[in-house]
PDB file of C-alpha atoms in Angstrom:
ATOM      1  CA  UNK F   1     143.745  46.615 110.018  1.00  0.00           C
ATOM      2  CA  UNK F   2     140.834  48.161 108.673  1.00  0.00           C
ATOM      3  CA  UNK F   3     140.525  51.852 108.797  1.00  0.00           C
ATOM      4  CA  UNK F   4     137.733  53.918 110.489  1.00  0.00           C
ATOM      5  CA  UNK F   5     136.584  54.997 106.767  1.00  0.00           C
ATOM      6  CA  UNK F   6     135.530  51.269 106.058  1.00  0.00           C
ATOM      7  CA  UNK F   7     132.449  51.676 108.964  1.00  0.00           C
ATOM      8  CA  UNK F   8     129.243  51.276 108.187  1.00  0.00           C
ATOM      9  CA  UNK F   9     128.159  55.026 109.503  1.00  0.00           C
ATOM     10  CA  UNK F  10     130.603  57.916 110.883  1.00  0.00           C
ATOM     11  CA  UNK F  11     129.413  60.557 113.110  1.00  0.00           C
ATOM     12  CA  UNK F  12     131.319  63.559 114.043  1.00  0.00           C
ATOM     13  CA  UNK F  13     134.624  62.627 115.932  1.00  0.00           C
ATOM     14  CA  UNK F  14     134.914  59.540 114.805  1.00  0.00           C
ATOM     15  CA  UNK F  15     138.837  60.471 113.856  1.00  0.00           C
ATOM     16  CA  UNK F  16     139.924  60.514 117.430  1.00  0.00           C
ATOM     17  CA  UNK F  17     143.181  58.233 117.587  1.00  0.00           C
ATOM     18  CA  UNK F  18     141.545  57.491 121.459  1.00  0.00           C
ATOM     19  CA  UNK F  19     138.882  55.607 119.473  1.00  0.00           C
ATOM     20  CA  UNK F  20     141.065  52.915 117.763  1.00  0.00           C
ATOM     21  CA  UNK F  21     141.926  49.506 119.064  1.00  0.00           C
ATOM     22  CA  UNK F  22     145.165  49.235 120.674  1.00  0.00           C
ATOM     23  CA  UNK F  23     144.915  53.179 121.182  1.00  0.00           C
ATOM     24  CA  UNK F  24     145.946  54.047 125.306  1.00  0.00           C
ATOM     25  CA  UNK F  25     143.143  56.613 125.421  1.00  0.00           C
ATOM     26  CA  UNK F  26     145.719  58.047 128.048  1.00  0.00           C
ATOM     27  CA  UNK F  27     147.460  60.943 127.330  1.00  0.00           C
ATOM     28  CA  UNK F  28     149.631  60.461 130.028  1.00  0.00           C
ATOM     29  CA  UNK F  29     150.752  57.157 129.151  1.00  0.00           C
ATOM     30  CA  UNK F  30     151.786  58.354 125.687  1.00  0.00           C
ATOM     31  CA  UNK F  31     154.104  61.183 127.134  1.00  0.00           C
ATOM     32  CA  UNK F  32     156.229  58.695 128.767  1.00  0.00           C
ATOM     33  CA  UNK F  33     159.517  57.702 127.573  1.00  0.00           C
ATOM     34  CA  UNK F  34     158.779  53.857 127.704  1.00  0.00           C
ATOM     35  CA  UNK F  35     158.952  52.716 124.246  1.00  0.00           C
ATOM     36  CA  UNK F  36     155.673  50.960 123.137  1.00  0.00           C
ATOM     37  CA  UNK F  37     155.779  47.430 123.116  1.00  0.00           C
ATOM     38  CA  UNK F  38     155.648  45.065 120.058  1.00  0.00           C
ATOM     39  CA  UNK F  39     152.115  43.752 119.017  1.00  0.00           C
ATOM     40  CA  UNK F  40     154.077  40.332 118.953  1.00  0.00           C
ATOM     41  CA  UNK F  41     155.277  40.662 122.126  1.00  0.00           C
ATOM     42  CA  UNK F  42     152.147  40.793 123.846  1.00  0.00           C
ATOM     43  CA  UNK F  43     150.506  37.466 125.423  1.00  0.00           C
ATOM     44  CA  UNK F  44     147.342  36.524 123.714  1.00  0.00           C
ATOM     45  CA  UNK F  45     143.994  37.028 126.143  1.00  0.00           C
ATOM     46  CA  UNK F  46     143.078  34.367 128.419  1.00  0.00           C
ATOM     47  CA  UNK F  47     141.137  31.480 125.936  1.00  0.00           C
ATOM     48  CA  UNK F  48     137.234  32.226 126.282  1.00  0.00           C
ATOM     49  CA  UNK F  49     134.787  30.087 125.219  1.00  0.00           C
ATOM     50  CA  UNK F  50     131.334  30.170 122.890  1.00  0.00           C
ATOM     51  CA  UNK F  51     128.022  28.444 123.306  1.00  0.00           C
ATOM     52  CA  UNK F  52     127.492  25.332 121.517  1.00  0.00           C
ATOM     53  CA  UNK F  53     126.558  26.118 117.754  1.00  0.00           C
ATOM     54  CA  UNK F  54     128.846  28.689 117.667  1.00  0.00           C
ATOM     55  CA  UNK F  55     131.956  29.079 115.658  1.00  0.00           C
ATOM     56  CA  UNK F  56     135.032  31.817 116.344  1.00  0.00           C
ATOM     57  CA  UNK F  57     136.418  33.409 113.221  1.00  0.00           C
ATOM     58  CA  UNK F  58     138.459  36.095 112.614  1.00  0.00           C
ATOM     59  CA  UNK F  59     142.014  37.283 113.851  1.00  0.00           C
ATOM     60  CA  UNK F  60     142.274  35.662 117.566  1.00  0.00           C
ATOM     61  CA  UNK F  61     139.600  32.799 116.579  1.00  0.00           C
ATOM     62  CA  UNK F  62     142.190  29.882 117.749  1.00  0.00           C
ATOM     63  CA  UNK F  63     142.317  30.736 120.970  1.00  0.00           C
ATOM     64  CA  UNK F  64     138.873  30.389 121.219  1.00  0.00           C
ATOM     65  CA  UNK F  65     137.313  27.013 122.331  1.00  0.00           C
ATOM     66  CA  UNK F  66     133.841  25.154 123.460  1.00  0.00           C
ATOM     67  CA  UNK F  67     132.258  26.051 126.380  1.00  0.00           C
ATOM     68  CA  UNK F  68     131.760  23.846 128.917  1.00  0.00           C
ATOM     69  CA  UNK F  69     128.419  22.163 129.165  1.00  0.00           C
ATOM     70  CA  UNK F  70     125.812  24.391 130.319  1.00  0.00           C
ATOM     71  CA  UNK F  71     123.443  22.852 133.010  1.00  0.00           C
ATOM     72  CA  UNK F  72     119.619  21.619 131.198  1.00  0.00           C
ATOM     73  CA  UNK F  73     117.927  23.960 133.278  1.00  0.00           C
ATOM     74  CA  UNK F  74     119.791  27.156 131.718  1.00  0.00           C
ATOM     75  CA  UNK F  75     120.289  25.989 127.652  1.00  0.00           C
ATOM     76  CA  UNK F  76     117.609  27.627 125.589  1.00  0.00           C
ATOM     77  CA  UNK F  77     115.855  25.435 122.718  1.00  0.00           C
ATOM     78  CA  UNK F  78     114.994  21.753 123.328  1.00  0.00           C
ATOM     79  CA  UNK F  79     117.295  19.289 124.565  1.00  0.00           C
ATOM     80  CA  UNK F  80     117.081  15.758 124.886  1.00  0.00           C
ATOM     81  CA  UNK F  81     114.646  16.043 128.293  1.00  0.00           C
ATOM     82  CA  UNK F  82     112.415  18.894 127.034  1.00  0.00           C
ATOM     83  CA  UNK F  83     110.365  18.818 124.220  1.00  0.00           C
ATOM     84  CA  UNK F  84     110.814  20.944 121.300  1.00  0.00           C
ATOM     85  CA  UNK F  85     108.600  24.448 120.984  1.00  0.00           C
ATOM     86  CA  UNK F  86     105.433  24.344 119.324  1.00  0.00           C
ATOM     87  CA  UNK F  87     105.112  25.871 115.655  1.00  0.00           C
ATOM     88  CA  UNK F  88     102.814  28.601 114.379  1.00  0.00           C
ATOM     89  CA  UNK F  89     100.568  25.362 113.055  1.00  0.00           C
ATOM     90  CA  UNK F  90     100.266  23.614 116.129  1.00  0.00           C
ATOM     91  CA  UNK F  91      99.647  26.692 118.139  1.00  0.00           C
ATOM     92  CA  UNK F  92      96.751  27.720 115.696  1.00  0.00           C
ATOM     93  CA  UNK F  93      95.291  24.359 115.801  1.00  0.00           C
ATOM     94  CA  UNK F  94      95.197  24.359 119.619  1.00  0.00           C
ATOM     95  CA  UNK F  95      93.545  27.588 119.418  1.00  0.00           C
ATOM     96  CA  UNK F  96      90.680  26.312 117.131  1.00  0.00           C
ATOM     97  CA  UNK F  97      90.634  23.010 118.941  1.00  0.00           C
ATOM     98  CA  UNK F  98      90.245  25.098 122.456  1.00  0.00           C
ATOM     99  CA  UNK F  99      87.626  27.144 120.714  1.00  0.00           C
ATOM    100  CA  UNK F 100      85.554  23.915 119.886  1.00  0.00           C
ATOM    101  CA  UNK F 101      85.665  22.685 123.529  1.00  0.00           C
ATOM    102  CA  UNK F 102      84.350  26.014 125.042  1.00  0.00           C
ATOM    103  CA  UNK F 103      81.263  26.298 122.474  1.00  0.00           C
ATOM    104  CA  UNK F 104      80.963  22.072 123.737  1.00  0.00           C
ATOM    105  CA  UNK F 105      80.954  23.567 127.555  1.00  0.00           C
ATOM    106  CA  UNK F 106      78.269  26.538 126.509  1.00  0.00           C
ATOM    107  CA  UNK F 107      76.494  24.119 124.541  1.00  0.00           C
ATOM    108  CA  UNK F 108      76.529  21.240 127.261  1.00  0.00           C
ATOM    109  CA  UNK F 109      74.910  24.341 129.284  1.00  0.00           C
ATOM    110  CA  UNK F 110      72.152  25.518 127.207  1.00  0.00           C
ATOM    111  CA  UNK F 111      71.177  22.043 126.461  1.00  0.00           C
ATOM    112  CA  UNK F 112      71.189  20.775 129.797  1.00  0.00           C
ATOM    113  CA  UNK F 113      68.903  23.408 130.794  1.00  0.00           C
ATOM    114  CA  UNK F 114      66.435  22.688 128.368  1.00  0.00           C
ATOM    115  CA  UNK F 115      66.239  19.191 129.359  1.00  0.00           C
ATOM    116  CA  UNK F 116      65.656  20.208 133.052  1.00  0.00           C
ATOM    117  CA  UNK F 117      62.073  19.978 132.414  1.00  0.00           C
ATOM    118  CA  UNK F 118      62.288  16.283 131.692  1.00  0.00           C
ATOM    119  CA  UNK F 119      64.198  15.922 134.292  1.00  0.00           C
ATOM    120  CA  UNK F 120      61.861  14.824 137.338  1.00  0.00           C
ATOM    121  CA  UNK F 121      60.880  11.486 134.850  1.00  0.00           C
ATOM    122  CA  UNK F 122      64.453   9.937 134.261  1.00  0.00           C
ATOM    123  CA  UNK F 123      66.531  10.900 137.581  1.00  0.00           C
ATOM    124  CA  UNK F 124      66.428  12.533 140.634  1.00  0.00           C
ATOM    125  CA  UNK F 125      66.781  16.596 141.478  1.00  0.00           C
ATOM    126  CA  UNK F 126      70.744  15.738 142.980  1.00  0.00           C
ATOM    127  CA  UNK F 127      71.533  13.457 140.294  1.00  0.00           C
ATOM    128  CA  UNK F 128      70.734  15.700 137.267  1.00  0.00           C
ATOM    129  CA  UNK F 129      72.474  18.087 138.594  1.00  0.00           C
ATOM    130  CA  UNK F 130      75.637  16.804 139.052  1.00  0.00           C
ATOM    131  CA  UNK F 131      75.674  14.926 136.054  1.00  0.00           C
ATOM    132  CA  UNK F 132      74.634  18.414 134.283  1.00  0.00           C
ATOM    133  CA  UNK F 133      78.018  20.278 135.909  1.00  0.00           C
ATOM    134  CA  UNK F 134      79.955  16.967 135.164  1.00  0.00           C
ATOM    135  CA  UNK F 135      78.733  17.058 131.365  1.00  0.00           C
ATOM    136  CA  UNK F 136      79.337  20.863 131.066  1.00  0.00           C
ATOM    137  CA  UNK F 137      83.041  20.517 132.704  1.00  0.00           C
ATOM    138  CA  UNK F 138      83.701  17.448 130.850  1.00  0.00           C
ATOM    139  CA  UNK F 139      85.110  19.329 126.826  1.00  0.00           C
ATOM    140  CA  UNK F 140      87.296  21.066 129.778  1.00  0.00           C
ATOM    141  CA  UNK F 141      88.820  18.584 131.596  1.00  0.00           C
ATOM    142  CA  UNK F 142      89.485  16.414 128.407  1.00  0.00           C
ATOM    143  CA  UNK F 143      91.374  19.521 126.621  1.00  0.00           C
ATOM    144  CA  UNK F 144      93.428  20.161 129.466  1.00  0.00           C
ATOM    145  CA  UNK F 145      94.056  16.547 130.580  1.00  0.00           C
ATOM    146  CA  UNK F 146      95.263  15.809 126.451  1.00  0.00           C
ATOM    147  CA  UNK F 147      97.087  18.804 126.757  1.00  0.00           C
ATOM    148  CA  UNK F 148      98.872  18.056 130.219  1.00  0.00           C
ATOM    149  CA  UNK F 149      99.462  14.085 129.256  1.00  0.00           C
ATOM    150  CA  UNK F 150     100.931  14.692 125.729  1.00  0.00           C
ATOM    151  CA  UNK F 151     103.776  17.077 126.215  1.00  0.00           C
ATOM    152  CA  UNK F 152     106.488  14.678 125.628  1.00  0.00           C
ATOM    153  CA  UNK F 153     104.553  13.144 122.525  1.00  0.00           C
ATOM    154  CA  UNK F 154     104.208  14.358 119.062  1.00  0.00           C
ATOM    155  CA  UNK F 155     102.225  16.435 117.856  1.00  0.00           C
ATOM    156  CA  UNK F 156      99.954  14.128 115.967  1.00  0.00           C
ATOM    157  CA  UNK F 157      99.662  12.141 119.256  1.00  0.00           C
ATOM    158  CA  UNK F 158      98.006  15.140 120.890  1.00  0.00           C
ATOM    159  CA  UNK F 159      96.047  16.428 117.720  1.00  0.00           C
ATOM    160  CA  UNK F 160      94.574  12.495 118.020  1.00  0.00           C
ATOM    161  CA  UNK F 161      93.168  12.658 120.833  1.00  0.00           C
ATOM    162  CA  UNK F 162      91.655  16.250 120.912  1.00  0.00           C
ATOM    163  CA  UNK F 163      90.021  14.993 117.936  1.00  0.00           C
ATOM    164  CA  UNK F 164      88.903  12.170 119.352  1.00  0.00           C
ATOM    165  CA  UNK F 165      87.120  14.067 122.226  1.00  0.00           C
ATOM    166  CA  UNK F 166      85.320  16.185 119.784  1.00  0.00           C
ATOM    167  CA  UNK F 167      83.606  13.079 118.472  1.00  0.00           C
ATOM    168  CA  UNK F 168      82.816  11.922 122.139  1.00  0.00           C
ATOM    169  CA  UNK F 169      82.042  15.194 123.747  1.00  0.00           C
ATOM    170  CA  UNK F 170      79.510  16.378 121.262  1.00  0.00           C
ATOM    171  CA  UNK F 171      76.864  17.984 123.432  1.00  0.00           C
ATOM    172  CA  UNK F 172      73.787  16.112 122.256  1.00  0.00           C
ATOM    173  CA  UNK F 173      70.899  17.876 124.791  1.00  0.00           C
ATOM    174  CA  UNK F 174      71.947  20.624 122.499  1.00  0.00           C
ATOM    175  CA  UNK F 175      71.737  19.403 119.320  1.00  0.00           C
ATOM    176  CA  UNK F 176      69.089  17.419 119.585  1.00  0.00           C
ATOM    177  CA  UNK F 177      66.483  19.863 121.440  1.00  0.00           C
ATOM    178  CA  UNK F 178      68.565  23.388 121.680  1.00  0.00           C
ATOM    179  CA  UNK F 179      69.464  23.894 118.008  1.00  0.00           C
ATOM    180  CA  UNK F 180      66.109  21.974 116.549  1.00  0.00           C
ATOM    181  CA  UNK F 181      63.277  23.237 118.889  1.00  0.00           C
ATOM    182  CA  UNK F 182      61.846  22.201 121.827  1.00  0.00           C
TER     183      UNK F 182
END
């Protein structure tokens, strides 16, 4: 057994014998005539059990076993039903991906509105505007449909087709009259 000198710090009263393993810590117990009984003697602890990925070592190790299967719901990290976590990269790209979208919404906007005075020539007053809330909602619904419909895929799967909705989704009122001139 190691001694108490062998810890990493010591702090004052760290040399009470009430502080080692196997110690009593009852002073009553050790004035009683009942001889102490032999480390040998004693019955090992009930076996316990570790998490999967874990490995007992040290004096007492063999008793120690697998757990038992822990229910889906409670084991931490992916298993075979739930995908695993997302990486610093992914996360970033998301971010920037989800970035692009919004400026697409804000950009569907400002263009749409400057079209709205060509408006009464191609379609009617109800028509333009739904198709103007429809075209502003649309980098919106595509992110968070992709994002919904590819959590069991890979990654690339995902990254595929948020790249293919920046092609689509391009808003073109905007860049065609908004960023040019009217």
């Amino acid at each position: 057994m190691k001694g108490r000198d062998d810890d990493a710090l010591s702090w004052d009263g760290d040399d009470d014998p009430t502080l080692d393993l196997g110690a009593s810590g009852d002073t009553a117990a050790e004035n009683t005539s009942e001889p102490e009984a032999d480390p040998a003697d004693v019955d090992p602890p009930a076996a316990t059990s570790l998490p999967d990925g874990f490995t007992a070592v040290g004096k007492g190790s063999e008793t120690v076993g697998p757990s038992a299967p822990v229910p889906a719901e409670v084991t931490p990290g992916a298993t075979a039903a739930q995908p695993a976590p997302m990486g610093n990269g992914e996360l970033i790209g998301l971010g920037i991906l989800g970035g692009v979208y919004a400026l697409f919404a804000i950009g569907w906007i400002i263009g749409g509105l400057r079209v709205q005075d060509w408006r009464p020539f191609l379609v009617t007053d109800a028509m333009y505007q739904g198709s103007l809330w429809l075209a502003v909602l649309s980098p919106v619904l595509w992110f968070v449909t992709v994002f919904l419909l590819t959590r069991a895929s890979r990654a690339w799967v995902r990254f595929a087709w948020l790249a293919a909705g920046v092609v689509l989704l391009v808003p073109w009122p905007f860049v065609l009259i908004g960023a040019v001139g009217q």
